[in-house]
Amino acid sequence: MVNREDEFLEDALYIRQLAQKHNKFFEESIPLIASENIMSPMAMEMLLTDFGFRYAEGLPHKRYYQGNYYVDQLEDRVMDLGRELFKSKYVDPRPLSGTNSNMAVLYAFTKPGDLIATPSLSGGGHISSASFGAVGFRGLKTVNYPFDIDEMNIDVDGTIKLLKQNKPKVCWFGQSVFLFPTPLKELNDVFNEIGATVVYDGAHVLGLIAGKQFQDPLREGAEIITGSTHKTLPGPQHGIIIGETSEDKWKKVQRGVFPGTLSNHHINAMAALGITLAEHLQFGEDYAKQIIKNAQLLGEELNKYGFKVLGEKNGFTKSHTLAVDVSAQGGGKYVAETLEKAGIILNKNLLPYDDNKKSQNPSGIRIGTQEITRIGFKEDDVKHLAELINDIIMKNKNIEKMKSEVAEFKSKFTEIQYCFGKFRPYQYINIYK
């Protein structure tokens, strides 16, 4: 048998080098993807623990595996922290992602052929609520809420009419482009009239909700909040379901999680989530305030430079997200790729008036301020960021020169904020010797 140990070691080292280069790339870049963030040092530490190698099927103290003495205590505490943070009756921290959370809730409250109401993709809806996402996987029919482009939000009068006519079993809210709070209060009467279960996908704005700076869905008409936990809530790539509903409905949600849509859940990520929840109870309000302040200021500055930032009449945004029409600057694909070459990382994005077929070359870009806020950006830094974007896109300055300027500017930000402990952002954690 041929000994290929050196060859396989070379493969392993190559993968390791890719990870190191990736860290270095982000260390020198400005991250503006609205669906990403970085964790605190204590939360990162949890991903390296033995929790990550174990199984814990079922609920605490009712497991199908032995060896879960400490896991049960962990999960109990994470649920306690989640209930305190979101002022909710129920929390399930087992889902593996936001989409997995959505699938579990759909499994709980629908059966194939049921009708649900959702935001459209061009109106900011998440792909899991589209016909080719989790909704389609469950075999559901959908109707989309009408969208008011001027308000950059759901059209309330049109939605009331749509819900009365169609009487969906579930009214699903929440977006991937989420500029302003959803008008749940205005729709409450029609929810009650048609007897629909109201679910709010809060993945993007979960940290803003928890920081008391966005809206409070459970007090405004929603029974269930789903979400991923790594956006404005700066935790691990994981999922969570939060409930203020009946015990019977919550049991359906729990069954939707296990055995409905997962077997084992990732215990190390749950531990990281627990630490994130504790940190957010301590620092979340200040963090959320600064995220929104930075987003609104960035919108104002880009608008001054001639960019078409949507939502101007309402202050551009009340969340972490900006939507910018860059069709006059070459389109979303060109602008996103050009900025990436200079070290500014954001994504192309459909806008409400785009056809879904334009997804690979839409009119817009999407910008998020949660990660730059996490590493210490304040108002003056946001103004300089807007200037850099203007120099790259509007003034067409030399890309290599701008890349150097971006890296030099980024080097100022040397510590993760709003958390316990100190750690340099994007540092590679070296274990292999």
Tab-separated table of C-alpha atoms in Angstrom:
chain	number	residue	atom	x	y	z
A	1	MET	CA	0.000	0.000	0.000
A	2	VAL	CA	1.371	3.385	-1.002
A	3	ASN	CA	1.991	5.759	1.914
A	4	ARG	CA	0.287	9.052	1.014
A	5	GLU	CA	0.545	10.654	4.465
A	6	ASP	CA	2.548	13.624	3.186
A	7	GLU	CA	0.036	14.248	0.405
A	8	PHE	CA	-2.935	14.254	2.778
A	9	LEU	CA	-1.095	16.473	5.248
A	10	GLU	CA	-0.465	18.886	2.384
A	11	ASP	CA	-4.218	18.930	1.657
A	12	ALA	CA	-4.980	19.630	5.311
A	13	LEU	CA	-2.407	22.417	5.513
A	14	TYR	CA	-3.798	23.952	2.330
A	15	ILE	CA	-7.266	24.167	3.892
A	16	ARG	CA	-5.749	25.655	7.037
A	17	GLN	CA	-3.931	28.268	4.966
A	18	LEU	CA	-7.180	29.215	3.260
A	19	ALA	CA	-8.707	29.880	6.689
A	20	GLN	CA	-5.711	32.012	7.678
A	21	LYS	CA	-5.901	33.996	4.431
A	22	HIS	CA	-9.648	34.476	4.908
A	23	ASN	CA	-9.073	35.924	8.389
A	24	LYS	CA	-6.404	38.247	7.016
A	25	PHE	CA	-8.710	39.328	4.189
A	26	PHE	CA	-11.410	40.393	6.640
A	27	GLU	CA	-8.868	41.946	8.977
A	28	GLU	CA	-7.980	44.352	6.151
A	29	SER	CA	-11.531	44.822	4.782
A	30	ILE	CA	-14.574	46.780	5.932
A	31	PRO	CA	-17.477	44.320	6.430
A	32	LEU	CA	-20.911	45.695	5.490
A	33	ILE	CA	-22.851	42.482	4.802
A	34	ALA	CA	-26.151	42.984	6.660
A	35	SER	CA	-26.459	39.313	7.646
A	36	GLU	CA	-23.068	38.795	9.313
A	37	ASN	CA	-21.254	39.686	12.524
A	38	ILE	CA	-18.399	38.533	14.721
A	39	MET	CA	-18.632	36.938	18.135
A	40	SER	CA	-17.085	37.906	21.438
A	41	PRO	CA	-13.965	36.075	22.676
A	42	MET	CA	-15.888	34.135	25.316
A	43	ALA	CA	-18.523	33.054	22.788
A	44	MET	CA	-15.793	32.020	20.301
A	45	GLU	CA	-14.204	29.895	22.998
A	46	MET	CA	-17.376	27.813	23.299
A	47	LEU	CA	-17.082	26.617	19.693
A	48	LEU	CA	-13.816	24.869	20.584
A	49	THR	CA	-15.210	22.873	23.510
A	50	ASP	CA	-16.178	19.209	23.809
A	51	PHE	CA	-19.828	20.323	23.596
A	52	GLY	CA	-19.298	20.305	19.836
A	53	PHE	CA	-18.714	16.547	19.740
A	54	ARG	CA	-21.805	15.380	21.652
A	55	TYR	CA	-25.458	14.473	21.044
A	56	ALA	CA	-28.400	15.769	23.060
A	57	GLU	CA	-31.590	14.704	21.291
A	58	GLY	CA	-34.809	15.845	22.919
A	59	LEU	CA	-35.447	18.349	25.711
A	60	PRO	CA	-33.393	18.943	28.889
A	61	HIS	CA	-33.767	16.155	31.467
A	62	LYS	CA	-35.686	14.037	28.912
A	63	ARG	CA	-32.841	12.990	26.616
A	64	TYR	CA	-32.389	9.936	24.455
A	65	TYR	CA	-28.632	9.869	25.197
A	66	GLN	CA	-26.624	9.634	28.391
A	67	GLY	CA	-23.803	12.049	29.187
A	68	ASN	CA	-25.958	15.192	29.142
A	69	TYR	CA	-25.722	16.228	32.797
A	70	TYR	CA	-23.964	19.511	32.001
A	71	VAL	CA	-25.725	19.953	28.668
A	72	ASP	CA	-29.085	19.979	30.461
A	73	GLN	CA	-27.884	22.714	32.806
A	74	LEU	CA	-26.511	24.666	29.849
A	75	GLU	CA	-29.754	24.491	27.882
A	76	ASP	CA	-31.825	25.453	30.933
A	77	ARG	CA	-29.679	28.534	31.453
A	78	VAL	CA	-29.738	29.545	27.769
A	79	MET	CA	-33.547	29.349	27.776
A	80	ASP	CA	-33.677	31.447	30.974
A	81	LEU	CA	-31.445	34.098	29.408
A	82	GLY	CA	-33.517	34.133	26.217
A	83	ARG	CA	-36.783	34.524	28.113
A	84	GLU	CA	-35.321	37.400	30.130
A	85	LEU	CA	-33.851	39.158	27.092
A	86	PHE	CA	-36.991	38.941	24.963
A	87	LYS	CA	-39.517	39.117	27.851
A	88	SER	CA	-41.135	35.968	26.488
A	89	LYS	CA	-42.880	32.938	27.889
A	90	TYR	CA	-40.999	30.421	25.763
A	91	VAL	CA	-37.610	30.047	24.057
A	92	ASP	CA	-36.227	27.125	22.051
A	93	PRO	CA	-32.483	27.536	21.334
A	94	ARG	CA	-32.032	24.222	19.501
A	95	PRO	CA	-32.502	25.162	15.803
A	96	LEU	CA	-29.323	25.138	13.752
A	97	SER	CA	-30.106	28.290	11.727
A	98	GLY	CA	-32.764	30.865	10.970
A	99	THR	CA	-34.077	28.804	8.066
A	100	ASN	CA	-34.184	25.715	10.280
A	101	SER	CA	-36.212	27.766	12.792
A	102	ASN	CA	-38.618	28.736	10.017
A	103	MET	CA	-38.947	25.142	8.857
A	104	ALA	CA	-39.756	23.983	12.395
A	105	VAL	CA	-42.519	26.594	12.775
A	106	LEU	CA	-43.978	25.773	9.357
A	107	TYR	CA	-43.929	22.100	10.315
A	108	ALA	CA	-45.748	22.989	13.557
A	109	PHE	CA	-48.545	25.155	12.164
A	110	THR	CA	-49.180	24.024	8.592
A	111	LYS	CA	-49.757	20.994	6.447
A	112	PRO	CA	-49.118	20.619	2.704
A	113	GLY	CA	-51.605	22.610	0.639
A	114	ASP	CA	-52.247	25.278	3.299
A	115	LEU	CA	-52.127	28.947	2.317
A	116	ILE	CA	-49.791	31.385	4.067
A	117	ALA	CA	-49.146	35.092	3.486
A	118	THR	CA	-45.521	36.240	3.114
A	119	PRO	CA	-43.441	39.211	1.973
A	120	SER	CA	-42.301	39.054	-1.649
A	121	LEU	CA	-38.630	38.549	-2.461
A	122	SER	CA	-38.369	41.917	-4.200
A	123	GLY	CA	-40.033	43.466	-1.144
A	124	GLY	CA	-37.243	42.130	1.038
A	125	GLY	CA	-38.651	38.709	1.889
A	126	HIS	CA	-36.266	35.935	2.898
A	127	ILE	CA	-35.776	33.010	0.513
A	128	SER	CA	-37.130	30.550	3.103
A	129	SER	CA	-40.569	32.173	2.735
A	130	ALA	CA	-40.466	31.882	-1.070
A	131	SER	CA	-42.085	29.112	-3.099
A	132	PHE	CA	-38.675	27.556	-3.773
A	133	GLY	CA	-37.577	27.799	-0.115
A	134	ALA	CA	-38.831	26.212	3.104
A	135	VAL	CA	-42.401	27.206	2.241
A	136	GLY	CA	-42.238	25.258	-1.004
A	137	PHE	CA	-40.501	22.365	0.719
A	138	ARG	CA	-43.513	22.117	3.039
A	139	GLY	CA	-45.830	22.170	-0.002
A	140	LEU	CA	-47.566	25.412	0.919
A	141	LYS	CA	-49.330	27.955	-1.237
A	142	THR	CA	-48.457	31.625	-0.802
A	143	VAL	CA	-49.860	35.082	-1.315
A	144	ASN	CA	-47.545	38.112	-1.048
A	145	TYR	CA	-48.296	41.303	0.817
A	146	PRO	CA	-48.475	44.392	-1.410
A	147	PHE	CA	-45.474	46.660	-0.923
A	148	ASP	CA	-45.383	50.455	-0.666
A	149	ILE	CA	-42.142	51.506	-2.378
A	150	ASP	CA	-42.462	55.094	-1.148
A	151	GLU	CA	-42.656	53.919	2.464
A	152	MET	CA	-40.315	50.927	1.902
A	153	ASN	CA	-42.742	48.814	3.907
A	154	ILE	CA	-45.814	46.622	3.628
A	155	ASP	CA	-48.883	48.462	2.326
A	156	VAL	CA	-51.305	48.297	5.265
A	157	ASP	CA	-54.595	48.919	3.432
A	158	GLY	CA	-53.668	46.537	0.626
A	159	THR	CA	-52.597	43.887	3.123
A	160	ILE	CA	-55.848	44.126	5.085
A	161	LYS	CA	-57.782	43.604	1.867
A	162	LEU	CA	-55.553	40.673	0.825
A	163	LEU	CA	-55.863	38.927	4.193
A	164	LYS	CA	-59.651	39.284	4.311
A	165	GLN	CA	-59.995	37.901	0.798
A	166	ASN	CA	-57.578	34.969	1.180
A	167	LYS	CA	-57.754	34.101	4.906
A	168	PRO	CA	-54.291	32.480	5.128
A	169	LYS	CA	-53.615	30.024	7.928
A	170	VAL	CA	-50.345	31.767	8.842
A	171	CYS	CA	-49.346	35.406	8.396
A	172	TRP	CA	-45.564	35.441	8.017
A	173	PHE	CA	-43.559	38.647	8.411
A	174	GLY	CA	-39.921	39.703	8.486
A	175	GLN	CA	-37.449	40.482	5.727
A	176	SER	CA	-33.868	40.250	4.547
A	177	VAL	CA	-34.015	43.920	3.585
A	178	PHE	CA	-35.580	45.239	6.762
A	179	LEU	CA	-35.469	49.033	6.959
A	180	PHE	CA	-38.525	49.873	9.057
A	181	PRO	CA	-40.678	48.098	11.658
A	182	THR	CA	-43.516	45.939	10.324
A	183	PRO	CA	-46.981	47.519	10.909
A	184	LEU	CA	-48.237	44.673	13.114
A	185	LYS	CA	-50.401	46.890	15.332
A	186	GLU	CA	-52.255	48.243	12.320
A	187	LEU	CA	-53.006	44.698	11.160
A	188	ASN	CA	-54.016	43.209	14.506
A	189	ASP	CA	-57.763	43.430	13.971
A	190	VAL	CA	-57.602	41.506	10.704
A	191	PHE	CA	-55.323	38.850	12.282
A	192	ASN	CA	-57.985	38.256	14.922
A	193	GLU	CA	-60.795	38.347	12.369
A	194	ILE	CA	-59.316	35.608	10.177
A	195	GLY	CA	-57.830	33.589	13.070
A	196	ALA	CA	-54.320	33.375	11.599
A	197	THR	CA	-51.178	32.472	13.502
A	198	VAL	CA	-48.755	35.398	13.225
A	199	VAL	CA	-45.060	34.558	12.845
A	200	TYR	CA	-42.288	37.172	12.681
A	201	ASP	CA	-38.918	36.265	11.179
A	202	GLY	CA	-36.699	38.569	13.219
A	203	ALA	CA	-33.357	37.177	12.039
A	204	HIS	CA	-31.982	40.528	10.872
A	205	VAL	CA	-33.317	42.703	13.661
A	206	LEU	CA	-33.168	40.305	16.624
A	207	GLY	CA	-30.432	42.283	18.374
A	208	LEU	CA	-32.302	45.540	17.803
A	209	ILE	CA	-35.493	44.046	19.240
A	210	ALA	CA	-33.589	42.716	22.243
A	211	GLY	CA	-31.899	46.113	22.601
A	212	LYS	CA	-35.332	47.797	22.724
A	213	GLN	CA	-34.604	49.946	19.668
A	214	PHE	CA	-36.789	48.534	16.879
A	215	GLN	CA	-40.204	47.077	17.704
A	216	ASP	CA	-41.588	44.517	20.141
A	217	PRO	CA	-43.330	41.937	17.936
A	218	LEU	CA	-44.681	39.808	20.791
A	219	ARG	CA	-46.516	42.820	22.211
A	220	GLU	CA	-47.693	44.025	18.783
A	221	GLY	CA	-49.473	40.965	17.426
A	222	ALA	CA	-46.980	38.157	16.763
A	223	GLU	CA	-47.125	34.870	18.665
A	224	ILE	CA	-43.815	33.509	17.438
A	225	ILE	CA	-40.461	35.059	16.553
A	226	THR	CA	-37.931	33.017	14.597
A	227	GLY	CA	-34.402	34.011	13.812
A	228	SER	CA	-30.784	33.315	13.189
A	229	THR	CA	-28.439	34.526	15.903
A	230	HIS	CA	-25.468	36.056	14.074
A	231	LYS	CA	-26.658	39.369	12.623
A	232	THR	CA	-27.622	42.285	14.884
A	233	LEU	CA	-27.570	39.683	17.651
A	234	PRO	CA	-23.813	39.024	17.435
A	235	GLY	CA	-23.699	35.334	18.244
A	236	PRO	CA	-22.888	32.063	16.482
A	237	GLN	CA	-24.424	30.848	13.245
A	238	HIS	CA	-27.360	29.184	14.954
A	239	GLY	CA	-31.121	29.587	15.309
A	240	ILE	CA	-33.724	30.416	17.951
A	241	ILE	CA	-37.519	30.414	18.317
A	242	ILE	CA	-39.225	32.744	20.800
A	243	GLY	CA	-42.866	32.408	21.794
A	244	GLU	CA	-45.674	34.229	23.558
A	245	THR	CA	-48.411	31.762	22.746
A	246	SER	CA	-50.492	28.934	24.197
A	247	GLU	CA	-48.885	25.855	25.727
A	248	ASP	CA	-50.517	23.703	23.065
A	249	LYS	CA	-49.059	25.758	20.222
A	250	TRP	CA	-45.637	25.803	21.877
A	251	LYS	CA	-45.604	22.024	22.152
A	252	LYS	CA	-46.236	21.914	18.403
A	253	VAL	CA	-43.243	24.198	17.885
A	254	GLN	CA	-41.053	21.966	20.041
A	255	ARG	CA	-42.124	18.925	18.038
A	256	GLY	CA	-41.442	20.898	14.877
A	257	VAL	CA	-37.870	21.364	16.072
A	258	PHE	CA	-37.350	17.763	17.242
A	259	PRO	CA	-38.068	15.330	15.720
A	260	GLY	CA	-39.648	17.481	12.978
A	261	THR	CA	-36.653	19.186	11.395
A	262	LEU	CA	-33.517	18.166	13.273
A	263	SER	CA	-32.000	15.360	15.299
A	264	ASN	CA	-29.032	16.516	17.344
A	265	HIS	CA	-28.532	20.233	17.871
A	266	HIS	CA	-25.097	21.863	17.940
A	267	ILE	CA	-24.406	22.207	21.665
A	268	ASN	CA	-21.213	24.242	21.301
A	269	ALA	CA	-23.093	26.830	19.245
A	270	MET	CA	-25.861	26.854	21.859
A	271	ALA	CA	-23.241	27.606	24.522
A	272	ALA	CA	-21.908	30.465	22.382
A	273	LEU	CA	-25.475	31.716	21.977
A	274	GLY	CA	-25.993	31.656	25.743
A	275	ILE	CA	-22.961	33.844	26.307
A	276	THR	CA	-24.138	36.193	23.559
A	277	LEU	CA	-27.547	36.511	25.246
A	278	ALA	CA	-25.886	37.311	28.580
A	279	GLU	CA	-23.658	39.925	26.915
A	280	HIS	CA	-26.647	41.434	25.122
A	281	LEU	CA	-28.488	41.803	28.416
A	282	GLN	CA	-25.494	43.838	29.599
A	283	PHE	CA	-24.485	45.744	26.457
A	284	GLY	CA	-27.290	45.254	23.919
A	285	GLU	CA	-29.152	48.524	24.343
A	286	ASP	CA	-26.052	50.664	23.787
A	287	TYR	CA	-24.954	48.446	20.897
A	288	ALA	CA	-28.350	48.612	19.172
A	289	LYS	CA	-28.523	52.397	19.531
A	290	GLN	CA	-25.110	52.830	17.904
A	291	ILE	CA	-25.915	50.397	15.074
A	292	ILE	CA	-28.977	52.431	14.085
A	293	LYS	CA	-27.209	55.755	14.551
A	294	ASN	CA	-24.415	54.575	12.251
A	295	ALA	CA	-26.855	53.279	9.627
A	296	GLN	CA	-28.884	56.485	9.525
A	297	LEU	CA	-25.777	58.647	9.290
A	298	LEU	CA	-24.299	56.474	6.526
A	299	GLY	CA	-27.561	56.847	4.602
A	300	GLU	CA	-27.412	60.626	4.953
A	301	GLU	CA	-23.771	60.806	3.874
A	302	LEU	CA	-24.189	58.553	0.838
A	303	ASN	CA	-27.259	60.556	-0.160
A	304	LYS	CA	-25.191	63.760	-0.015
A	305	TYR	CA	-22.695	62.194	-2.406
A	306	GLY	CA	-25.463	61.527	-4.912
A	307	PHE	CA	-26.300	57.894	-4.190
A	308	LYS	CA	-30.001	57.012	-4.370
A	309	VAL	CA	-30.567	55.699	-0.842
A	310	LEU	CA	-34.101	54.367	-0.487
A	311	GLY	CA	-36.435	55.321	2.358
A	312	GLU	CA	-35.307	58.964	2.429
A	313	LYS	CA	-38.697	60.340	3.532
A	314	ASN	CA	-38.509	58.217	6.711
A	315	GLY	CA	-34.843	58.854	7.488
A	316	PHE	CA	-33.432	56.073	5.261
A	317	THR	CA	-33.694	53.372	7.940
A	318	LYS	CA	-34.653	52.549	11.496
A	319	SER	CA	-32.574	49.381	11.536
A	320	HIS	CA	-29.021	48.334	10.672
A	321	THR	CA	-29.769	48.129	6.940
A	322	LEU	CA	-29.638	50.501	3.985
A	323	ALA	CA	-30.938	49.779	0.488
A	324	VAL	CA	-29.279	51.771	-2.283
A	325	ASP	CA	-30.308	51.956	-5.931
A	326	VAL	CA	-27.029	51.942	-7.886
A	327	SER	CA	-28.491	51.335	-11.338
A	328	ALA	CA	-27.037	54.711	-12.415
A	329	GLN	CA	-23.595	53.588	-11.205
A	330	GLY	CA	-23.530	50.324	-13.163
A	331	GLY	CA	-25.931	48.150	-11.153
A	332	GLY	CA	-25.688	46.065	-8.002
A	333	LYS	CA	-23.337	43.421	-9.387
A	334	TYR	CA	-20.788	45.915	-10.700
A	335	VAL	CA	-20.842	48.102	-7.575
A	336	ALA	CA	-20.565	45.174	-5.137
A	337	GLU	CA	-17.687	43.602	-7.075
A	338	THR	CA	-15.861	46.912	-7.470
A	339	LEU	CA	-16.102	47.709	-3.775
A	340	GLU	CA	-14.897	44.199	-2.919
A	341	LYS	CA	-11.743	44.779	-4.988
A	342	ALA	CA	-11.068	47.814	-2.800
A	343	GLY	CA	-11.776	45.917	0.436
A	344	ILE	CA	-15.343	47.053	1.172
A	345	ILE	CA	-17.594	44.007	1.443
A	346	LEU	CA	-21.351	44.245	0.805
A	347	ASN	CA	-23.836	42.487	-1.473
A	348	LYS	CA	-25.924	43.156	-4.558
A	349	ASN	CA	-29.639	43.038	-3.785
A	350	LEU	CA	-33.059	43.086	-5.428
A	351	LEU	CA	-35.067	46.257	-4.896
A	352	PRO	CA	-38.886	46.370	-4.697
A	353	TYR	CA	-39.276	47.365	-8.340
A	354	ASP	CA	-36.871	44.687	-9.639
A	355	ASP	CA	-38.045	41.539	-11.363
A	356	ASN	CA	-36.904	38.421	-9.475
A	357	LYS	CA	-35.105	37.332	-12.663
A	358	LYS	CA	-32.642	40.168	-12.018
A	359	SER	CA	-31.312	38.512	-8.861
A	360	GLN	CA	-27.811	38.079	-10.323
A	361	ASN	CA	-27.673	41.676	-11.536
A	362	PRO	CA	-30.194	43.699	-9.541
A	363	SER	CA	-30.565	47.451	-9.265
A	364	GLY	CA	-29.450	47.645	-5.691
A	365	ILE	CA	-26.929	46.984	-2.985
A	366	ARG	CA	-27.615	46.195	0.662
A	367	ILE	CA	-25.491	47.660	3.467
A	368	GLY	CA	-25.442	46.694	7.149
A	369	THR	CA	-23.726	48.547	9.996
A	370	GLN	CA	-23.878	45.920	12.755
A	371	GLU	CA	-20.364	44.490	12.268
A	372	ILE	CA	-18.549	47.791	11.855
A	373	THR	CA	-20.324	48.998	15.004
A	374	ARG	CA	-19.193	45.833	16.788
A	375	ILE	CA	-15.550	46.724	16.105
A	376	GLY	CA	-15.900	50.342	17.188
A	377	PHE	CA	-17.117	52.530	14.313
A	378	LYS	CA	-18.601	55.810	15.516
A	379	GLU	CA	-19.946	58.846	13.652
A	380	ASP	CA	-16.666	60.232	12.284
A	381	ASP	CA	-15.678	56.759	11.088
A	382	VAL	CA	-18.987	56.372	9.250
A	383	LYS	CA	-18.447	59.701	7.498
A	384	HIS	CA	-15.025	58.564	6.330
A	385	LEU	CA	-16.497	55.256	5.150
A	386	ALA	CA	-19.022	57.141	3.006
A	387	GLU	CA	-16.168	59.196	1.566
A	388	LEU	CA	-14.258	56.010	0.669
A	389	ILE	CA	-17.314	54.547	-1.093
A	390	ASN	CA	-17.776	57.813	-2.988
A	391	ASP	CA	-14.109	57.846	-4.047
A	392	ILE	CA	-14.328	54.276	-5.350
A	393	ILE	CA	-17.707	54.397	-7.139
A	394	MET	CA	-18.457	58.019	-8.005
A	395	LYS	CA	-14.908	59.294	-8.514
A	396	ASN	CA	-13.518	56.027	-9.923
A	397	LYS	CA	-10.228	56.407	-8.074
A	398	ASN	CA	-7.492	53.815	-8.551
A	399	ILE	CA	-8.624	50.534	-6.974
A	400	GLU	CA	-5.217	49.476	-5.654
A	401	LYS	CA	-4.692	52.867	-4.051
A	402	MET	CA	-8.150	52.743	-2.499
A	403	LYS	CA	-7.534	49.200	-1.243
A	404	SER	CA	-4.473	50.469	0.631
A	405	GLU	CA	-6.480	53.368	2.077
A	406	VAL	CA	-9.248	51.009	3.217
A	407	ALA	CA	-6.754	48.639	4.889
A	408	GLU	CA	-4.988	51.528	6.635
A	409	PHE	CA	-8.293	52.908	7.905
A	410	LYS	CA	-9.443	49.468	9.078
A	411	SER	CA	-6.222	48.956	11.066
A	412	LYS	CA	-7.499	51.498	13.621
A	413	PHE	CA	-10.132	49.062	14.883
A	414	THR	CA	-8.322	46.639	17.153
A	415	GLU	CA	-10.891	45.418	19.682
A	416	ILE	CA	-14.330	43.786	19.655
A	417	GLN	CA	-16.808	45.987	21.533
A	418	TYR	CA	-19.986	45.443	23.594
A	419	CYS	CA	-18.833	42.167	25.175
A	420	PHE	CA	-16.992	40.566	28.079
A	421	GLY	CA	-13.224	40.346	27.614
A	422	LYS	CA	-10.878	41.759	24.990
A	423	PHE	CA	-9.921	40.293	21.637
A	424	ARG	CA	-8.501	41.598	18.363
A	425	PRO	CA	-11.061	41.200	15.571
A	426	TYR	CA	-10.355	38.573	12.881
A	427	GLN	CA	-7.425	37.111	14.818
A	428	TYR	CA	-6.595	33.552	13.764
A	429	ILE	CA	-6.798	31.148	16.709
A	430	ASN	CA	-3.851	28.788	16.368
A	431	ILE	CA	-4.196	25.337	17.973
A	432	TYR	CA	-2.296	23.054	15.593
A	433	LYS	CA	1.442	22.915	16.320
